[in-house]
Amino acid sequence: MKLYQAPILAAFGLTLCLAQPALAQIAKTAMGSVEATIGDRAYSGETLNVPSEGTSTAEIRSFGPVTSIQIQAHDPEADSLMRNVLTIEVSLMGSDASASIMETTISWWPEGMSPPYYLGEDSGTAPEVVFDRLSLEDGGSAQGRFSAVLCRRDSLLAEADTSNCLPVEGTFDTALRKAD
């Protein structure tokens, strides 16, 4: 794992841990969908808006000239809201729909914060996201497709097991909320 990835994984892990009890009890509404095939298994998840908390699981953040898009889909059929989570993260250079993609990360958290995790960083295949429609204005939205090869990790800091990888491909269509 590259050193710059550790803070990203730690932040995601902390978000999952802190969000689980809160999201379980707070009113939330679906704001979009992610449909995928992970290995030979069909996946269907929802992005969620949590109005009372002023957050969502599909957000846009701006850091100077960089725009970050995070789409986190939750399986409505899972035993827990934090299980079977599929995440697509994209960093763009620019702040409008013509911005170029700098970095893409795709991960799957079948057991939430409990291992195993499936991440695309060390698979040897660059993840790909194609936006068919992207609006970064207030009331933004994203529609497109993605593909990656995700390799198993038995802990957040473990090396990827490149002999145990799953292809993932799918589509997303979601509203995007500007993060505060």
XYZ file of C-alpha atoms in Angstrom:
180
model
C 0.000 0.000 0.000
C 1.264 3.452 -0.824
C 1.721 5.803 2.133
C -0.649 8.441 0.764
C -3.443 5.838 0.742
C -3.297 5.172 4.496
C -4.951 8.478 5.515
C -7.681 7.969 2.909
C -8.399 4.449 4.153
C -8.290 5.600 7.777
C -10.737 8.434 7.061
C -13.082 6.070 5.224
C -12.869 3.557 8.071
C -13.579 6.201 10.669
C -16.527 7.452 8.606
C -17.970 3.934 8.422
C -17.529 3.374 12.178
C -19.043 6.695 13.204
C -21.829 6.632 10.661
C -23.179 3.174 11.446
C -25.084 3.963 14.657
C -26.134 7.375 13.409
C -27.409 6.212 10.021
C -29.268 3.291 11.579
C -31.493 5.658 13.595
C -31.729 8.775 11.420
C -34.182 9.362 8.591
C -32.531 8.888 5.229
C -33.774 8.818 1.667
C -32.366 7.219 -1.454
C -30.908 9.794 -3.830
C -29.401 7.514 -6.434
C -28.333 4.020 -7.372
C -25.289 1.937 -8.195
C -25.734 -1.310 -10.134
C -22.723 -3.574 -10.569
C -21.344 -7.039 -11.009
C -18.670 -7.941 -8.445
C -17.003 -11.156 -9.550
C -19.993 -13.253 -10.600
C -22.378 -11.605 -8.141
C -24.961 -8.887 -8.884
C -24.829 -5.798 -6.679
C -27.508 -3.153 -6.200
C -26.928 -0.232 -3.851
C -28.356 3.177 -3.020
C -26.732 6.492 -2.279
C -28.405 8.113 0.708
C -29.341 11.634 1.704
C -29.466 12.341 5.455
C -31.154 15.774 5.608
C -31.177 16.083 9.404
C -27.385 15.685 9.453
C -26.741 17.824 6.384
C -24.842 14.973 4.715
C -25.182 12.332 2.069
C -23.248 9.343 0.792
C -22.773 11.003 -2.608
C -20.887 14.266 -2.218
C -18.711 16.843 -3.935
C -15.828 18.565 -2.129
C -13.559 21.287 -3.468
C -9.965 21.845 -2.372
C -8.581 24.739 -4.401
C -8.438 23.582 -8.029
C -9.241 19.952 -7.120
C -12.788 18.620 -6.943
C -13.415 15.321 -5.177
C -16.494 13.192 -5.834
C -17.375 10.348 -3.478
C -20.206 7.960 -4.298
C -20.838 5.449 -1.516
C -23.587 2.921 -2.251
C -25.308 0.976 0.522
C -27.081 -2.325 -0.066
C -30.680 -1.915 1.167
C -30.960 -5.715 1.540
C -27.859 -6.097 3.765
C -28.161 -7.064 7.446
C -26.535 -3.756 8.376
C -26.388 -0.440 6.564
C -22.586 -0.544 6.715
C -22.223 -3.988 5.098
C -21.872 -4.540 1.373
C -20.809 -0.935 0.700
C -19.346 -0.077 -2.718
C -17.389 3.174 -2.968
C -16.305 5.132 -6.042
C -14.018 8.119 -5.482
C -12.808 10.445 -8.224
C -10.477 13.449 -8.022
C -10.880 16.010 -10.795
C -8.576 18.867 -11.782
C -11.074 21.676 -12.151
C -14.478 22.658 -10.908
C -16.825 22.069 -13.822
C -17.999 19.179 -15.973
C -15.028 19.570 -18.346
C -12.524 18.863 -15.524
C -10.087 16.031 -16.188
C -9.899 12.952 -13.972
C -6.689 12.854 -11.912
C -7.286 9.789 -9.752
C -9.926 7.103 -9.298
C -10.397 4.707 -6.383
C -12.960 1.916 -6.188
C -13.446 -0.297 -3.133
C -15.895 -2.853 -1.783
C -16.551 -3.445 1.916
C -18.657 -6.653 2.053
C -18.492 -6.920 5.868
C -18.265 -3.195 6.606
C -15.227 -2.474 8.780
C -14.592 -6.184 9.398
C -12.245 -7.950 6.981
C -12.020 -8.822 4.216
C -11.888 -5.617 2.186
C -11.490 -5.394 -1.581
C -9.495 -2.447 -2.899
C -8.271 -1.610 -6.371
C -4.982 0.174 -5.622
C -2.548 -2.731 -6.032
C -4.384 -4.877 -8.567
C -2.169 -3.867 -11.488
C -5.224 -2.620 -13.395
C -6.132 1.052 -13.220
C -9.753 1.631 -12.179
C -11.819 3.486 -14.749
C -14.742 5.874 -14.355
C -16.536 7.431 -17.317
C -19.054 10.203 -16.700
C -21.917 10.214 -19.202
C -23.400 13.197 -17.368
C -21.808 15.323 -14.644
C -23.062 18.499 -12.996
C -21.003 20.035 -10.187
C -23.341 22.949 -9.507
C -25.735 23.107 -6.550
C -28.126 20.249 -7.091
C -25.314 18.388 -8.863
C -25.571 14.909 -10.292
C -23.456 12.179 -11.832
C -24.319 9.391 -14.216
C -21.793 7.016 -15.712
C -20.023 3.697 -15.578
C -16.999 2.205 -13.870
C -14.740 -0.823 -13.880
C -11.869 -2.077 -11.760
C -10.133 -5.137 -10.411
C -10.407 -5.279 -6.612
C -7.975 -7.380 -4.579
C -8.631 -8.779 -1.130
C -6.995 -7.367 1.994
C -7.293 -8.996 5.388
C -6.744 -5.712 7.242
C -6.657 -2.050 6.276
C -2.853 -1.981 6.360
C -2.241 -5.457 4.905
C -0.771 -5.942 1.479
C -3.238 -6.824 -1.238
C -3.600 -10.524 -2.045
C -3.197 -10.241 -5.808
C -4.086 -13.928 -6.198
C -7.574 -13.172 -4.834
C -9.039 -10.392 -6.974
C -12.506 -9.719 -8.335
C -13.477 -7.807 -11.462
C -16.129 -5.163 -10.845
C -18.065 -3.171 -13.395
C -21.243 -1.230 -13.253
C -23.176 1.992 -13.558
C -24.157 4.835 -11.246
C -26.843 7.499 -11.396
C -27.076 9.790 -8.386
C -27.638 13.277 -7.154
C -24.544 14.865 -5.563
C -24.584 17.036 -2.468
C -21.977 19.736 -1.860
C -20.132 18.804 1.326
C -19.880 21.487 3.990
